[in-house]
Coordinates of N, CA and C in Angstrom, one line a residue:
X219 N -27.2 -45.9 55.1 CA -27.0 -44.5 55.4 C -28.1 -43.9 56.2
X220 N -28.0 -43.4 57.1 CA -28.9 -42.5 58.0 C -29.2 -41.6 57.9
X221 N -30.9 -41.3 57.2 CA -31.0 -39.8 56.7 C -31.7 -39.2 57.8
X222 N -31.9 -37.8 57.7 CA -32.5 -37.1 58.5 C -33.3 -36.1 57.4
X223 N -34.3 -35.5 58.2 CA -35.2 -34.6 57.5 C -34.6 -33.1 57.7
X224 N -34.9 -32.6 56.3 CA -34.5 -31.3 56.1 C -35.5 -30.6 54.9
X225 N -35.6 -29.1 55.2 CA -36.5 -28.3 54.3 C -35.4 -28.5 52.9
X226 N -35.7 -27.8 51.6 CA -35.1 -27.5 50.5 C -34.2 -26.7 50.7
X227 N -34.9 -25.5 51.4 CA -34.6 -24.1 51.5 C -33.1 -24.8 52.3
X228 N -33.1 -25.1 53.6 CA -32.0 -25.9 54.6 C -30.9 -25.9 53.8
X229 N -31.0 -27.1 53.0 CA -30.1 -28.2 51.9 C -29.6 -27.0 51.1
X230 N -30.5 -25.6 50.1 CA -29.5 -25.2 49.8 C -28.5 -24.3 50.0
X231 N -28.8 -23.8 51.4 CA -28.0 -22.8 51.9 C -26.7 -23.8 52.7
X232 N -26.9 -24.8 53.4 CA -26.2 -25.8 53.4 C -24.9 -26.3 52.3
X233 N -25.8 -26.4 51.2 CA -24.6 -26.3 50.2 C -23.7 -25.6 49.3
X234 N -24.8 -24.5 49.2 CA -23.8 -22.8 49.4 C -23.1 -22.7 50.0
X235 N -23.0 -22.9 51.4 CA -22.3 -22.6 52.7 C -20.9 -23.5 52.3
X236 N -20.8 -24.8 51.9 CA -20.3 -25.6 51.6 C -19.1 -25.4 50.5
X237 N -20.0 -25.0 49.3 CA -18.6 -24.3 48.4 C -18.3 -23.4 48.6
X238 N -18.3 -22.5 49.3 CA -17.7 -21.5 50.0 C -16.6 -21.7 50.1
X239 N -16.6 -22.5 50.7 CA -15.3 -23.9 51.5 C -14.8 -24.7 50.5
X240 N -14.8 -24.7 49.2 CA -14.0 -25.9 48.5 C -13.4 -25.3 47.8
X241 N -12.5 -25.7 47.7 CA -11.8 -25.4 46.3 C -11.6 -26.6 45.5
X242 N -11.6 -26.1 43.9 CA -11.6 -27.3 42.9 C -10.2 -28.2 43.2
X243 N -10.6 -29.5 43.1 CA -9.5 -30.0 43.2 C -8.4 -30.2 42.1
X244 N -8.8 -29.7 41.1 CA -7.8 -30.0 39.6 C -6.7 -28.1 39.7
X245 N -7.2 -27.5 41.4 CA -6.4 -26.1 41.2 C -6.4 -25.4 40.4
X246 N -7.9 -25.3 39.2 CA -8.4 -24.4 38.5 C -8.9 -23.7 39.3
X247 N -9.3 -22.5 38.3 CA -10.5 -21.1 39.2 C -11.9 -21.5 39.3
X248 N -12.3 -22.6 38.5 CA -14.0 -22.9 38.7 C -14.4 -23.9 39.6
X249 N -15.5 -24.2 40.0 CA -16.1 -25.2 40.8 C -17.2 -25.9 39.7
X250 N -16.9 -27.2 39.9 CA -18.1 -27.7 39.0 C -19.0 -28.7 39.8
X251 N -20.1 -28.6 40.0 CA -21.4 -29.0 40.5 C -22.3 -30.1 40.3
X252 N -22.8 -31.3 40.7 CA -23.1 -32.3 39.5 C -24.6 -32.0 40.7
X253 N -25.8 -32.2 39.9 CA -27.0 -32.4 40.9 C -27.8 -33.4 39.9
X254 N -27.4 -34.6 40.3 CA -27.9 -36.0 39.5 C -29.1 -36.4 40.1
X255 N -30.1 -36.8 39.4 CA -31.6 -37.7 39.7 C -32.0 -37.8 37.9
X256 N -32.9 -39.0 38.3 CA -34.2 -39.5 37.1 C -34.9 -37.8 37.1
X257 N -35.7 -37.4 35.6 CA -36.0 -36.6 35.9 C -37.2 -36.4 36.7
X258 N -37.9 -37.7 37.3 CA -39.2 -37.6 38.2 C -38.3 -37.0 39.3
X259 N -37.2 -36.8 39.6 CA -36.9 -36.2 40.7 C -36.4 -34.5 40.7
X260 N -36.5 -34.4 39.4 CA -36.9 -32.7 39.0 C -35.4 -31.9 39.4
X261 N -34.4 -32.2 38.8 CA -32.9 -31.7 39.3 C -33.0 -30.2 39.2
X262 N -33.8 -29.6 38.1 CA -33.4 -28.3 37.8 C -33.9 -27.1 38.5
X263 N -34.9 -28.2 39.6 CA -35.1 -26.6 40.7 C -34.1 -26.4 41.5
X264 N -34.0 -27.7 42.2 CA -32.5 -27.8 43.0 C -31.7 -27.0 42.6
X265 N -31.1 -27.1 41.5 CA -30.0 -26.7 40.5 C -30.4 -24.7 40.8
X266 N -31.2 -24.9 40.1 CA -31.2 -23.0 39.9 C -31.1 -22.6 41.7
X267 N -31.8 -23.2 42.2 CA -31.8 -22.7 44.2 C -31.0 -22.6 44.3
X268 N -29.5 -23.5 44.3 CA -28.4 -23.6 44.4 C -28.1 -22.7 43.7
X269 N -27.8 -22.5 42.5 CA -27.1 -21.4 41.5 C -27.7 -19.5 42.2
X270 N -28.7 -19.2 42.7 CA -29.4 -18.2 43.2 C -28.7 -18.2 44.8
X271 N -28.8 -19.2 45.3 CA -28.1 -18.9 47.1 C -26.3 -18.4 46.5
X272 N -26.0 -18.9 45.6 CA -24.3 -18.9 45.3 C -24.4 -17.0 44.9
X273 N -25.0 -16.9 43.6 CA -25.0 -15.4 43.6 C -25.4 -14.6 44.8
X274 N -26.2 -15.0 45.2 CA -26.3 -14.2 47.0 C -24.8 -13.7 47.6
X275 N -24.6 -14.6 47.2 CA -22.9 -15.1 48.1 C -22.2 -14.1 47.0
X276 N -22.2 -13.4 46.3 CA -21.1 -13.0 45.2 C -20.6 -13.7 44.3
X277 N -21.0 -15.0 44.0 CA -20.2 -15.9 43.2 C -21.1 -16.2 41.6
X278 N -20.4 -16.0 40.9 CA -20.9 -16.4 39.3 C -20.9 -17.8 38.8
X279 N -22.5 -18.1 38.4 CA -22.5 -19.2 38.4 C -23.4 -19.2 36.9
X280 N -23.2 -21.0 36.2 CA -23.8 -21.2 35.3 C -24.9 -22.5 35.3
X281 N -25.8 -22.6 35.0 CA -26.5 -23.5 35.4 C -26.7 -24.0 33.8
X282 N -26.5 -25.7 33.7 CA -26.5 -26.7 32.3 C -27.4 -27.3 32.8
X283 N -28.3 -28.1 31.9 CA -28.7 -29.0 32.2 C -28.7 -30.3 30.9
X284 N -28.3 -31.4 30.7 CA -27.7 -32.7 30.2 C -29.3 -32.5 28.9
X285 N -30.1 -32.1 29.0 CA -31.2 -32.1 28.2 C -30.7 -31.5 27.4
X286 N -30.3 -30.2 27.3 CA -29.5 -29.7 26.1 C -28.2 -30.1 25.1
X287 N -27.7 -31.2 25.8 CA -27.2 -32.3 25.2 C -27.4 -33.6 24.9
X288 N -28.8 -34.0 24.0 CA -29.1 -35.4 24.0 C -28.4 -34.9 22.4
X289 N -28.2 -36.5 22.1 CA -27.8 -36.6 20.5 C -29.0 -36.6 19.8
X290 N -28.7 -36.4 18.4 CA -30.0 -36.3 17.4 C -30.9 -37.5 17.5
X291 N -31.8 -37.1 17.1 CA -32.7 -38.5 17.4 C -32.4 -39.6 16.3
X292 N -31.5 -39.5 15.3 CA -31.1 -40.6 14.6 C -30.6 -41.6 15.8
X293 N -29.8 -40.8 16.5 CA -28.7 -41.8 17.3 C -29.7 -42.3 18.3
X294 N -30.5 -41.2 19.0 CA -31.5 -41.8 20.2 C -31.7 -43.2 19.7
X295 N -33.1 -43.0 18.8 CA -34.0 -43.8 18.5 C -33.4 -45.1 17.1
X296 N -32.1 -44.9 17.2 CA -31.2 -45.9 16.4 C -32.2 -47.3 16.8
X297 N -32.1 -48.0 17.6 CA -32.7 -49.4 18.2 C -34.2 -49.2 19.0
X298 N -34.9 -48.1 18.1 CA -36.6 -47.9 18.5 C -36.4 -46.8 19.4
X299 N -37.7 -46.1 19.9 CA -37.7 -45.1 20.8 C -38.0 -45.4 22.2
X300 N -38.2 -46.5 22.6 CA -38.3 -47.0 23.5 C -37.1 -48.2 24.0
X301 N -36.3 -47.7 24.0 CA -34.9 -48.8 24.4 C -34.1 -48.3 25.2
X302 N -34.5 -49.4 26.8 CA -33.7 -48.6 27.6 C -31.9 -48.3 27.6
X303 N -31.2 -49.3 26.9 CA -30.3 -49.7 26.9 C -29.5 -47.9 26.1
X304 N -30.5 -47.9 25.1 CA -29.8 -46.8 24.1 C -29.9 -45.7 25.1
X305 N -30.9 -45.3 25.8 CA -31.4 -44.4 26.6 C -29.9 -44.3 27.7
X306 N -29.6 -45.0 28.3 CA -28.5 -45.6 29.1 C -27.1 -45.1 28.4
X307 N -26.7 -45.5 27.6 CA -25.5 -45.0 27.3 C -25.5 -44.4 25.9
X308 N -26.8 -43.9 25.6 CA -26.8 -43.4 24.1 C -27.3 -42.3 23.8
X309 N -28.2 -41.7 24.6 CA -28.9 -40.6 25.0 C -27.9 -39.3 24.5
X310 N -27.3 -39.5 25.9 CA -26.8 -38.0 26.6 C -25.2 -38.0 25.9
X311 N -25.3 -36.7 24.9 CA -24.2 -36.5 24.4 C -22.9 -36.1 25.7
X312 N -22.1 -37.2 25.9 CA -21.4 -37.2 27.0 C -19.7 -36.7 26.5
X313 N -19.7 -36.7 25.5 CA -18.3 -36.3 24.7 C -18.9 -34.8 24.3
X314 N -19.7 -34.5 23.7 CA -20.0 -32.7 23.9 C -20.0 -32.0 25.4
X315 N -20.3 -32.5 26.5 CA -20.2 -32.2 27.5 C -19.1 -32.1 27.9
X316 N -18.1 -32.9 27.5 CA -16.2 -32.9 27.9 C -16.4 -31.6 26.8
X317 N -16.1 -32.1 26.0 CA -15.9 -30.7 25.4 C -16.4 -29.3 25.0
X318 N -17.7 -29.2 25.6 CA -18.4 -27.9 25.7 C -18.1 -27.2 26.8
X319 N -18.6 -28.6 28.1 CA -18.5 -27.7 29.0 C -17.6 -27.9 30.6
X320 N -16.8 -28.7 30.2 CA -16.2 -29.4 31.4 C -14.3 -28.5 30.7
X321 N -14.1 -28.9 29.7 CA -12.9 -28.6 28.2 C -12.6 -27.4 29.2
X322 N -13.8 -26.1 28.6 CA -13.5 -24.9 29.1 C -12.8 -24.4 30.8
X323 N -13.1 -25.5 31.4 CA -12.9 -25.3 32.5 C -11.9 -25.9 33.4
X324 N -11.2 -26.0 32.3 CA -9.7 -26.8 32.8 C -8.6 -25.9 33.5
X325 N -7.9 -26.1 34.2 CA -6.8 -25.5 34.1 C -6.5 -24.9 32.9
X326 N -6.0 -23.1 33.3 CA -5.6 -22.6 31.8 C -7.0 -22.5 30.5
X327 N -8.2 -23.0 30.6 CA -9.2 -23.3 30.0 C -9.6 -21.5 30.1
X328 N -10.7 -21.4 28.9 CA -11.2 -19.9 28.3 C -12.5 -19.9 28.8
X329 N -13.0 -20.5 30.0 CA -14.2 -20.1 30.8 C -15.1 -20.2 29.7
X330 N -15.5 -20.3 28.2 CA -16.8 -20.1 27.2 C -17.2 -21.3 27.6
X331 N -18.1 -21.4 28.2 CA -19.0 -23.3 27.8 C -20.4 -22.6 27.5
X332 N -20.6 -24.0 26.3 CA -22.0 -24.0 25.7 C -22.6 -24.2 26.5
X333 N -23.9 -23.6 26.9 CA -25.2 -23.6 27.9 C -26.0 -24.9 27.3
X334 N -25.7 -25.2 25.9 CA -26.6 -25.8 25.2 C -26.5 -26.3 23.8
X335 N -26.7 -27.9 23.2 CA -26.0 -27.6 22.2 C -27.0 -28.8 20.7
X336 N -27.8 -29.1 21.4 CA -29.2 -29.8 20.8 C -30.5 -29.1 21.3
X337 N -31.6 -29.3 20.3 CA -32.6 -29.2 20.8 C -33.9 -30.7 20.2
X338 N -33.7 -31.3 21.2 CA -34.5 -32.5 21.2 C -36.0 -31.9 20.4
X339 N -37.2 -30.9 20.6 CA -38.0 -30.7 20.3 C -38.0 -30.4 18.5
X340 N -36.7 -29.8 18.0 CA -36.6 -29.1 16.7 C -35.4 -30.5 15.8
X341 N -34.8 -31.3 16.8 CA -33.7 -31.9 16.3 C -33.2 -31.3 15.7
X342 N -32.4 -30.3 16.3 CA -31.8 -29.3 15.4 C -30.6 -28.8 16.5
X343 N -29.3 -28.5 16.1 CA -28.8 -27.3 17.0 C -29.0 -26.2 17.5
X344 N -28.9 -25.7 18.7 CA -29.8 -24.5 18.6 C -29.0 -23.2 18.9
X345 N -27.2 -23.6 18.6 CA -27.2 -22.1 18.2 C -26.4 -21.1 19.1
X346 N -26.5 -21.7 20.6 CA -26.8 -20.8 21.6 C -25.4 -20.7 21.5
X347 N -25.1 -18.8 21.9 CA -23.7 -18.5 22.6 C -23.2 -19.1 23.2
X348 N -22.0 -19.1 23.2 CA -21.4 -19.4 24.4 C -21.3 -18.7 25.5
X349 N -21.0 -19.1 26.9 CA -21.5 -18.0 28.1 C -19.9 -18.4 28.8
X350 N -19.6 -16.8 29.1 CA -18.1 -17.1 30.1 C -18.8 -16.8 31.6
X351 N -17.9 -18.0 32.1 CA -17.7 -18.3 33.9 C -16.7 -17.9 34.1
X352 N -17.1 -16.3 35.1 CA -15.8 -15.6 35.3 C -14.8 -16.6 36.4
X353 N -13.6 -16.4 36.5 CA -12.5 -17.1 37.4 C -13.4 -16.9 38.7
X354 N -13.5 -17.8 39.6 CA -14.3 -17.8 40.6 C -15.6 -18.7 40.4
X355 N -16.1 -18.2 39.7 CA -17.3 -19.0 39.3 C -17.7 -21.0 39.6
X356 N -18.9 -20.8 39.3 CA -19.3 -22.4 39.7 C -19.8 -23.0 38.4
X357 N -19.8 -24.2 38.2 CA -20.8 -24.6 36.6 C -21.7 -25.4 38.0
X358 N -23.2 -25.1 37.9 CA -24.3 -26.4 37.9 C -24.7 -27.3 36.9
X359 N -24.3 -28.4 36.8 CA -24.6 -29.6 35.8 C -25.9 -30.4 37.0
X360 N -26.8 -30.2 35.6 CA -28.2 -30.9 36.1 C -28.3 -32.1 35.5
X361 N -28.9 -33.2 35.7 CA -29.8 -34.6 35.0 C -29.6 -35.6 35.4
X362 N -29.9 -36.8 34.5 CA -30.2 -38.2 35.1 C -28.7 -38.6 34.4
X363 N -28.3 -39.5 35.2 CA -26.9 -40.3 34.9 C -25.6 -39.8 34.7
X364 N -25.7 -38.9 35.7 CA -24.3 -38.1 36.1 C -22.8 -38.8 36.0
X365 N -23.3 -39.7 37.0 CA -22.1 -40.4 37.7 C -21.6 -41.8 36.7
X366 N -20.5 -41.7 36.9 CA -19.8 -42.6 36.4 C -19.6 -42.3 34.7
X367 N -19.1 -41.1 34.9 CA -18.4 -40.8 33.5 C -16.8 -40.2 33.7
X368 N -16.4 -40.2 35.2 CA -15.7 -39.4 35.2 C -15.6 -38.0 35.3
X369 N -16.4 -37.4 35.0 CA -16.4 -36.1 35.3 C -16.0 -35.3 36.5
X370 N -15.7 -34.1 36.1 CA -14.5 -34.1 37.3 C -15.8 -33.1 38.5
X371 N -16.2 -33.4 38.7 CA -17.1 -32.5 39.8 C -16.4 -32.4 41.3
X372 N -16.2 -31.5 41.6 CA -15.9 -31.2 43.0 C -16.9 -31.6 43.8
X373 N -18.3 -31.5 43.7 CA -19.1 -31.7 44.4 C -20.3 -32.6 43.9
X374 N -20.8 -33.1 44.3 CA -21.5 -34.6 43.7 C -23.3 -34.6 44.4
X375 N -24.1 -34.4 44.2 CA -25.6 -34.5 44.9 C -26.4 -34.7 43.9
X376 N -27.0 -36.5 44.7 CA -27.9 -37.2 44.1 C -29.3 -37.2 44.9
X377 N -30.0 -37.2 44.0 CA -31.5 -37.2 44.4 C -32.2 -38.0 44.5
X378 N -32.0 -39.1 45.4 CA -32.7 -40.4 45.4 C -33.9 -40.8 45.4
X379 N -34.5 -41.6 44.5 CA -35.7 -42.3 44.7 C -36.0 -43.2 44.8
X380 N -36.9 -44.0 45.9 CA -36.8 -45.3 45.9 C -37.5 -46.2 44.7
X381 N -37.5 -47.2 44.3 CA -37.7 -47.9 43.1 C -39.3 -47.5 42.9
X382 N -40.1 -47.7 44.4 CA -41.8 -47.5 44.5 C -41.7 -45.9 43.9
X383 N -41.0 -45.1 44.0 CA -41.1 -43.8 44.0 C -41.1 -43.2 42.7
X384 N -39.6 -43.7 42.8 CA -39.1 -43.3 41.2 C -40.5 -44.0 39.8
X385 N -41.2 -45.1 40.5 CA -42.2 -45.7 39.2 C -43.6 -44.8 39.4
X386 N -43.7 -44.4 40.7 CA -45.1 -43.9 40.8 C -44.4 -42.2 40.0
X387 N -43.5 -41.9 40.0 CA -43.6 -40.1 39.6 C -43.1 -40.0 38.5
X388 N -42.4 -41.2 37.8 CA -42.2 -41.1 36.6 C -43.7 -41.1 35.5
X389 N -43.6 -40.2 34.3 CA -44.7 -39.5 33.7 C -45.0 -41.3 32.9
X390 N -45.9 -41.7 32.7 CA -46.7 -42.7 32.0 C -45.6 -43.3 30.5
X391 N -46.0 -42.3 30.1 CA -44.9 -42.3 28.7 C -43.4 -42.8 28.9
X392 N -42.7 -42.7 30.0 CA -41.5 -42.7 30.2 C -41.1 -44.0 30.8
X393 N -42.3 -44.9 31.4 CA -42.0 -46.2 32.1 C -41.2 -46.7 31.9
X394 N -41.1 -46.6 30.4 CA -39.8 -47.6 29.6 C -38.7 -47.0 30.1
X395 N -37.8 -46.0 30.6 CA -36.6 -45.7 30.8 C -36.4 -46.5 32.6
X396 N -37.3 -46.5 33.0 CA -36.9 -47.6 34.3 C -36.3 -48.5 34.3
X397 N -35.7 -49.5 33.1 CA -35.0 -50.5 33.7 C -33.2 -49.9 33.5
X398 N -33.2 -48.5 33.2 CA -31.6 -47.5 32.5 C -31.6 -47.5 34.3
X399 N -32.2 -46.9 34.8 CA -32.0 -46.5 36.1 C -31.8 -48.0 37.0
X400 N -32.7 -49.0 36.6 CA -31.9 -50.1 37.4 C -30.6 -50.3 37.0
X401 N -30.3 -50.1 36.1 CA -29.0 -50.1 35.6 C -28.1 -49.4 36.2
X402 N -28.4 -48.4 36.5 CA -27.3 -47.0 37.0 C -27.0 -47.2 38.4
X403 N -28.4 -47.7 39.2 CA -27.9 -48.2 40.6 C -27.4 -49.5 40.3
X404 N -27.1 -50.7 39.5 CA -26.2 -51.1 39.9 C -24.9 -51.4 39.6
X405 N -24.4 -50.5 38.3 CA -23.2 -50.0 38.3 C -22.3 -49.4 38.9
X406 N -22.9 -48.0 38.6 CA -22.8 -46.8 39.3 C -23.0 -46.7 40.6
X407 N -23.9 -47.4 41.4 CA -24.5 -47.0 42.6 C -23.6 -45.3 43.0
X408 N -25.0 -44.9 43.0 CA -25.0 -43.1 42.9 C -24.5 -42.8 44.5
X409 N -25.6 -43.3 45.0 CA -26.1 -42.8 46.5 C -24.7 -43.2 47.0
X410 N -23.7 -44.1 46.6 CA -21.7 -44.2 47.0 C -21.3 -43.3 46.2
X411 N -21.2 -43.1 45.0 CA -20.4 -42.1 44.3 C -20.5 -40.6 44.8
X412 N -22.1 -40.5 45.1 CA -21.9 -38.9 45.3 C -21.2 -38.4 46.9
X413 N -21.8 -37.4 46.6 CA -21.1 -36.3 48.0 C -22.5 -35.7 49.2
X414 N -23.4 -36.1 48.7 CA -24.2 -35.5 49.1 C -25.9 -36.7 48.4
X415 N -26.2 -36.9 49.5 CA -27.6 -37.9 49.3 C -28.8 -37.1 49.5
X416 N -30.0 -37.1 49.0 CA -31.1 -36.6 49.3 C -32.2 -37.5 49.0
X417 N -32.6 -38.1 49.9 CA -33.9 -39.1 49.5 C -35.4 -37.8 49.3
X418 N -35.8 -38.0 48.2 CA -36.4 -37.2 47.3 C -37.9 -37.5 46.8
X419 N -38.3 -39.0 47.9 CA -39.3 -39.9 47.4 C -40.6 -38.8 47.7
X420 N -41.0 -38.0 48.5 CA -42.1 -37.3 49.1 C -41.2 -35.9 48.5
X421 N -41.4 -35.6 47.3 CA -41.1 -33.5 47.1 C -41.1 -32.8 48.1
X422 N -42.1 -33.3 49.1 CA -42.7 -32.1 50.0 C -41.5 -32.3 51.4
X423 N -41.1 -33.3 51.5 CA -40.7 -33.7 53.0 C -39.1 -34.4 52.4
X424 N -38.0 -33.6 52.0 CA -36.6 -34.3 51.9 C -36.1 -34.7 52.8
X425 N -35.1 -35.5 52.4 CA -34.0 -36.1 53.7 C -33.0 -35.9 53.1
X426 N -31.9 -36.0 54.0 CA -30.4 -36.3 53.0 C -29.3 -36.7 54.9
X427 N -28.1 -37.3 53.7 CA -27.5 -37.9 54.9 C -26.4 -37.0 55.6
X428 N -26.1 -35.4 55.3 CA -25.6 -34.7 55.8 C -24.5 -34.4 54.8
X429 N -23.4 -33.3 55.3 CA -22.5 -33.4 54.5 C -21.1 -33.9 54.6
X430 N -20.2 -34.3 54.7 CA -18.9 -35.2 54.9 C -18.4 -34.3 55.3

């Protein structure tokens, strides 16, 4: 794939500009959003930029991010706290996400999705209202290992890091979840599934391969 260089700022008026133009493909009233990377690649600024250029636009949006759905740490750290494999498909409560926040937004669906529905620091629930996405509206879904669950996203942007990249910005403590991510590119290969590429290795200086 052939990237070119672009500012942040660029990419997210770019992809504002873009849902403007889409409609969901399941012919509900929402747009749902996926902005997938490791978190060395920091999804949730992306995410709010995006969610802030969309309001500009008049459009109501909700911004999730996959951290407020990890399972209790019984289930995490079931096979130790360092196991990528559990990390990989055992982490991220992906059946609350169908049903918190994807459920709501079906066809005929009541627009309430949970914002949030663990809190990893308390292991505890935390509670939170539910938030309605008026008809019109967009959901932004933020985190690592988006793809390949099915999820129905209209629109798909992955935040790529090269292997040197993703190991140098990943925090010390977290090394161990690097071999989940070799995993995910070679199942999943992201940078095919998604809609939208952004090589993400330099913060300061993005690329991405345009939009389809």
């Amino acid at each position: 794939m052939r990237l070119e260089a672009i500012t942040w700022d660029r990419l997210t008026e770019a992809l504002a500009e873009r849902l403007l133009d889409t409609s969901p493909a399941d012919g509900g009233p929402w747009l749902r959003v996926a902005i997938d990377g490791a978190p060395a690649a920091g999804t949730a600024g992306p995410a709010e930029a995006l969610a802030g250029a969309l309001r500009l636009r008049g459009r109501s949006v909700l911004v999730v991010g996959t951290d407020g759905f990890l399972r209790p740490a019984s289930l995490r750290y079931e096979y130790g706290r360092e196991d990528p494999e559990a990390y990989y498909s055992g982490w991220f409560d992906t059946g609350a996400l169908w049903r918190e926040v994807f459920g709501p937004l079906e066809p005929g669906g009541s627009g309430r999705v949970l914002p949030d529905l663990w809190d990893p620091a308390t292991d505890r629930a935390t509670r939170s209202p539910h938030r309605e996405l008026a008809p019109g509206g967009v959901l932004v879904l933020h985190g690592p290992l988006l793809l390949g669950h099915w999820f129905p996203f209209d629109l798909a942007v992955h935040l790529r890091l090269s292997p040197g990249a993703l190991r140098r910005r990943t925090d010390g403590g977290e090394l161990w979840t690097l071999p989940a991510f070799e995993r995910y590119e070679a199942e999943v290969d992201p940078a095919a599934a998604a809609d939208v590429v952004v090589r993400a290795d330099d913060p300061r200086h993005p690329a991405w391969g345009g939009l389809a």
